[in-house]
mmCIF file of C-alpha atoms in Angstrom:
data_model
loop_
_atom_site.group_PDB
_atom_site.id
_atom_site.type_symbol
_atom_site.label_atom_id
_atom_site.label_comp_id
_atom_site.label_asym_id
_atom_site.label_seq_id
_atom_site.Cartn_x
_atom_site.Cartn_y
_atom_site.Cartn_z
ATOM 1 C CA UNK S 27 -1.068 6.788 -17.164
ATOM 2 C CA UNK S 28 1.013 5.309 -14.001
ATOM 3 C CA UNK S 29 2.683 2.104 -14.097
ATOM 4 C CA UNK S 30 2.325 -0.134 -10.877
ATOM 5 C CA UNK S 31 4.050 -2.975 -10.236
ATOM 6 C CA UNK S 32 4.040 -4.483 -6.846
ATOM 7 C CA UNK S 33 6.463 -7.078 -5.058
ATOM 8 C CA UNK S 34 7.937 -8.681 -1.964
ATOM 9 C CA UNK S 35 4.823 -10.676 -1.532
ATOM 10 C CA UNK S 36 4.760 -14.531 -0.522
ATOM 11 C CA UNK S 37 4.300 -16.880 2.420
ATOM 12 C CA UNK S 38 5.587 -16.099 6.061
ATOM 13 C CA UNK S 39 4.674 -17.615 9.374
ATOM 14 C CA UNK S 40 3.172 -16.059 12.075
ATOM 15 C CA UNK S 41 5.198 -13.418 13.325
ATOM 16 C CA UNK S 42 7.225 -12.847 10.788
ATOM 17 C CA UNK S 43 7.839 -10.241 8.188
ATOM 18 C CA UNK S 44 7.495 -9.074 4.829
ATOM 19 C CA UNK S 45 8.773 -6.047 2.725
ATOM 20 C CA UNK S 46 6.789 -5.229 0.407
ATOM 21 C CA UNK S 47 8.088 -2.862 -2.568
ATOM 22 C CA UNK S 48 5.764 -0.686 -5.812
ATOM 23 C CA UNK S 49 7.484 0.505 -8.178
ATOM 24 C CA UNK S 50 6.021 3.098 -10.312
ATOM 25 C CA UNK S 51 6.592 4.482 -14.215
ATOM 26 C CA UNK S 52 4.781 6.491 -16.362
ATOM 27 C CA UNK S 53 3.617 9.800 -15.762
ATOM 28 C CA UNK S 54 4.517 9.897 -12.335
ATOM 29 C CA UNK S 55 4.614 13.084 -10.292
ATOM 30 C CA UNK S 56 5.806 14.259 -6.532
ATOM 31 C CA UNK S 57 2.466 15.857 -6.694
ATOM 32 C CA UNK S 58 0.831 12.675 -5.339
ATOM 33 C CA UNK S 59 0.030 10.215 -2.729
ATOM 34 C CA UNK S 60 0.963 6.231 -2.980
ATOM 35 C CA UNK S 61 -1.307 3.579 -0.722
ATOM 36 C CA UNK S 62 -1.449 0.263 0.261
ATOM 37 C CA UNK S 63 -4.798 -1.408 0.091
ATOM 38 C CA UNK S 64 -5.360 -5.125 0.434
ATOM 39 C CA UNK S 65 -8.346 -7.724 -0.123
ATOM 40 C CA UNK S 66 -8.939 -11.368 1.410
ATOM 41 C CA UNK S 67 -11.270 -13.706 -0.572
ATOM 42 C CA UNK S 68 -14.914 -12.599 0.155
ATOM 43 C CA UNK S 69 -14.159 -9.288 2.236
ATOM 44 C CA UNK S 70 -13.955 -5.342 0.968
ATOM 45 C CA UNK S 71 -10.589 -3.851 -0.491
ATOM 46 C CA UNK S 72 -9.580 -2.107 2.828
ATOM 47 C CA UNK S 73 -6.950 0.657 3.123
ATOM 48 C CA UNK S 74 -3.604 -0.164 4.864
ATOM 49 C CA UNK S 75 -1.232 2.663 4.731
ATOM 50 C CA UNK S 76 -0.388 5.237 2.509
ATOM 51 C CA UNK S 77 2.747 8.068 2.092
ATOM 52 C CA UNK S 78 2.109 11.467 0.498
ATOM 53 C CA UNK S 79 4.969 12.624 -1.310
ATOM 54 C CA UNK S 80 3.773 16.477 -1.149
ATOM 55 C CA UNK S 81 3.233 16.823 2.442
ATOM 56 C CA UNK S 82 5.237 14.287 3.530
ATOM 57 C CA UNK S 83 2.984 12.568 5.974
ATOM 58 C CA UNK S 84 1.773 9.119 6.566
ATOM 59 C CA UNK S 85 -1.163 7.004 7.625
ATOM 60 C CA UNK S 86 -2.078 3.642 9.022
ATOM 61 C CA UNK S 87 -5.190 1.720 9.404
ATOM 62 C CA UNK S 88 -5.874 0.883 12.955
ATOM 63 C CA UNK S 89 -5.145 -2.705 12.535
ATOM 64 C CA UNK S 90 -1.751 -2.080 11.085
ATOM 65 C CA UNK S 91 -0.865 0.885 13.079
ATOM 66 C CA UNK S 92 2.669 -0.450 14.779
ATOM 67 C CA UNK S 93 3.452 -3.145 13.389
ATOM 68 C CA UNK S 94 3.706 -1.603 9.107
ATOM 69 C CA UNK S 95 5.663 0.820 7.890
ATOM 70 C CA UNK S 96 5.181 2.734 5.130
ATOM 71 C CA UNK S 97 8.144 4.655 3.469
ATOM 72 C CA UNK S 98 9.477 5.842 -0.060
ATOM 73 C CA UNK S 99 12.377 6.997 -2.185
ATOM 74 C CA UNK S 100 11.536 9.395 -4.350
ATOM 75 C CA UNK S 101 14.495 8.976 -6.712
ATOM 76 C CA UNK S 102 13.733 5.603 -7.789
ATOM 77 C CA UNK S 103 9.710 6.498 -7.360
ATOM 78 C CA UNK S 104 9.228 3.291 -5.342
ATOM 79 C CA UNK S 105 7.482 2.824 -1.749
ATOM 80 C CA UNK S 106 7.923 0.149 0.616
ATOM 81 C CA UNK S 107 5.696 -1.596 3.446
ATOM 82 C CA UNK S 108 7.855 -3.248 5.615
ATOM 83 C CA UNK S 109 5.115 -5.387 7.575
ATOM 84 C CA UNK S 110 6.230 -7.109 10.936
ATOM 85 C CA UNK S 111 4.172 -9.477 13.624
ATOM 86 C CA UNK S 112 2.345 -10.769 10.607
ATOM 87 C CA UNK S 113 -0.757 -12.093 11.992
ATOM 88 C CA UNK S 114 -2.996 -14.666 9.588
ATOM 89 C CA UNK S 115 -5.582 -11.884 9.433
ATOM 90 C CA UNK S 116 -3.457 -9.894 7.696
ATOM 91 C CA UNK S 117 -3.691 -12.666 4.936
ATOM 92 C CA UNK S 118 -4.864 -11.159 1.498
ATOM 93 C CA UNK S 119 -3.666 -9.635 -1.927
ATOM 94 C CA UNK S 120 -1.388 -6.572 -1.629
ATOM 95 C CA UNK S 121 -2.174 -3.424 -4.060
ATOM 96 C CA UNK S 122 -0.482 -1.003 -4.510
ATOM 97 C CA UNK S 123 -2.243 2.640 -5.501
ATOM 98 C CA UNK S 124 -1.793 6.148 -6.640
ATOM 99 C CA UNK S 125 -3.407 9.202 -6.561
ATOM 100 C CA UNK S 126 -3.187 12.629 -7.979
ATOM 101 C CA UNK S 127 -3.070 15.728 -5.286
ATOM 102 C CA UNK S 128 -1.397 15.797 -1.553
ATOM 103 C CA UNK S 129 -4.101 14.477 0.627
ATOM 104 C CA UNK S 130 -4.249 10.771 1.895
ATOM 105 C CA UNK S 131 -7.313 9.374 1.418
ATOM 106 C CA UNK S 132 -8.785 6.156 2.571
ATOM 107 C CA UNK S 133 -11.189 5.289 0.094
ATOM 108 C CA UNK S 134 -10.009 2.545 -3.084
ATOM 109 C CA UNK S 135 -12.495 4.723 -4.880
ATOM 110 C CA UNK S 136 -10.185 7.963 -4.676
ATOM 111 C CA UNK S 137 -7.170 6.737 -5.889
ATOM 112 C CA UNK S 138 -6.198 7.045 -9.901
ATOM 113 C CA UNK S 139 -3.986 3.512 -10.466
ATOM 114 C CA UNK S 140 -3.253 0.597 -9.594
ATOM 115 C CA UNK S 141 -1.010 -2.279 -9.504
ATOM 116 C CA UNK S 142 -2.393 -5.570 -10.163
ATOM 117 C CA UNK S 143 -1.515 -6.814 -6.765
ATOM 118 C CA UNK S 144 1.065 -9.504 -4.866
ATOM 119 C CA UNK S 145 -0.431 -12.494 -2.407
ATOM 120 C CA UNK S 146 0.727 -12.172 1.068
ATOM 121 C CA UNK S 147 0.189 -15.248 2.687
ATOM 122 C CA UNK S 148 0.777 -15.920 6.906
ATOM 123 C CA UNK S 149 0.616 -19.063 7.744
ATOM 124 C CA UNK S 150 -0.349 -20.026 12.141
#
């Protein structure tokens, strides 16, 4: 199994930012892709962002497109979302996942682990 463990999270005004970091131990491999999903009280786990370490690529949801970054560093098998303009929408709990293969998906469904989440709070 992976190991996820998410941090960075807390409470930020409007337009502000946030760097958000996931660790990951176990049986990691480069053969994978790492997302960023996130879920406000009520609503669907939504996709964010995600990196795939095989191809190298990245991906954004529409509503974060421009304002989060998504990056890693393989060596310490760790990725990042560095989130600026924080808007109070973008209010929720933070997961990180993985997922065997080289191909971002979108779906929560299609991803193997996951962390157990960090709050991310913007305030207006």
């Amino acid at each position: 199994q992976v190991q996820l463990v998410e941090s960075g999270g807390g409470l930020v005004q409007a337009g502000g930012s946030l760097r958000l970091s996931c660790a990951a131990s176990g049986r990691t491999s480069t053969t994978s892709v790492m997302g960023w999903f996130r879920q406000a009280p009520g609503k669907e786990r939504e996709f964010v962002a995600a990196l795939s370490w095989t191809r190298g690529n990245t991906y954004y949801a529409d509503s974060v497109k421009g304002r989060f970054t998504i990056s890693g560093d393989n060596a310490k098998n760790t990725v990042y979302l560095q989130m600026n303009s924080l808007k109070p929408e973008d209010t929720a709990v933070y997961f990180c996942a993985v997922r065997y293969g080289s191909v971002i998906r979108t779906r929560p469904r299609e991803y193997d682990y996951w962390g157990q989440g960090t709050q991310v709070t913007v305030s207006s």
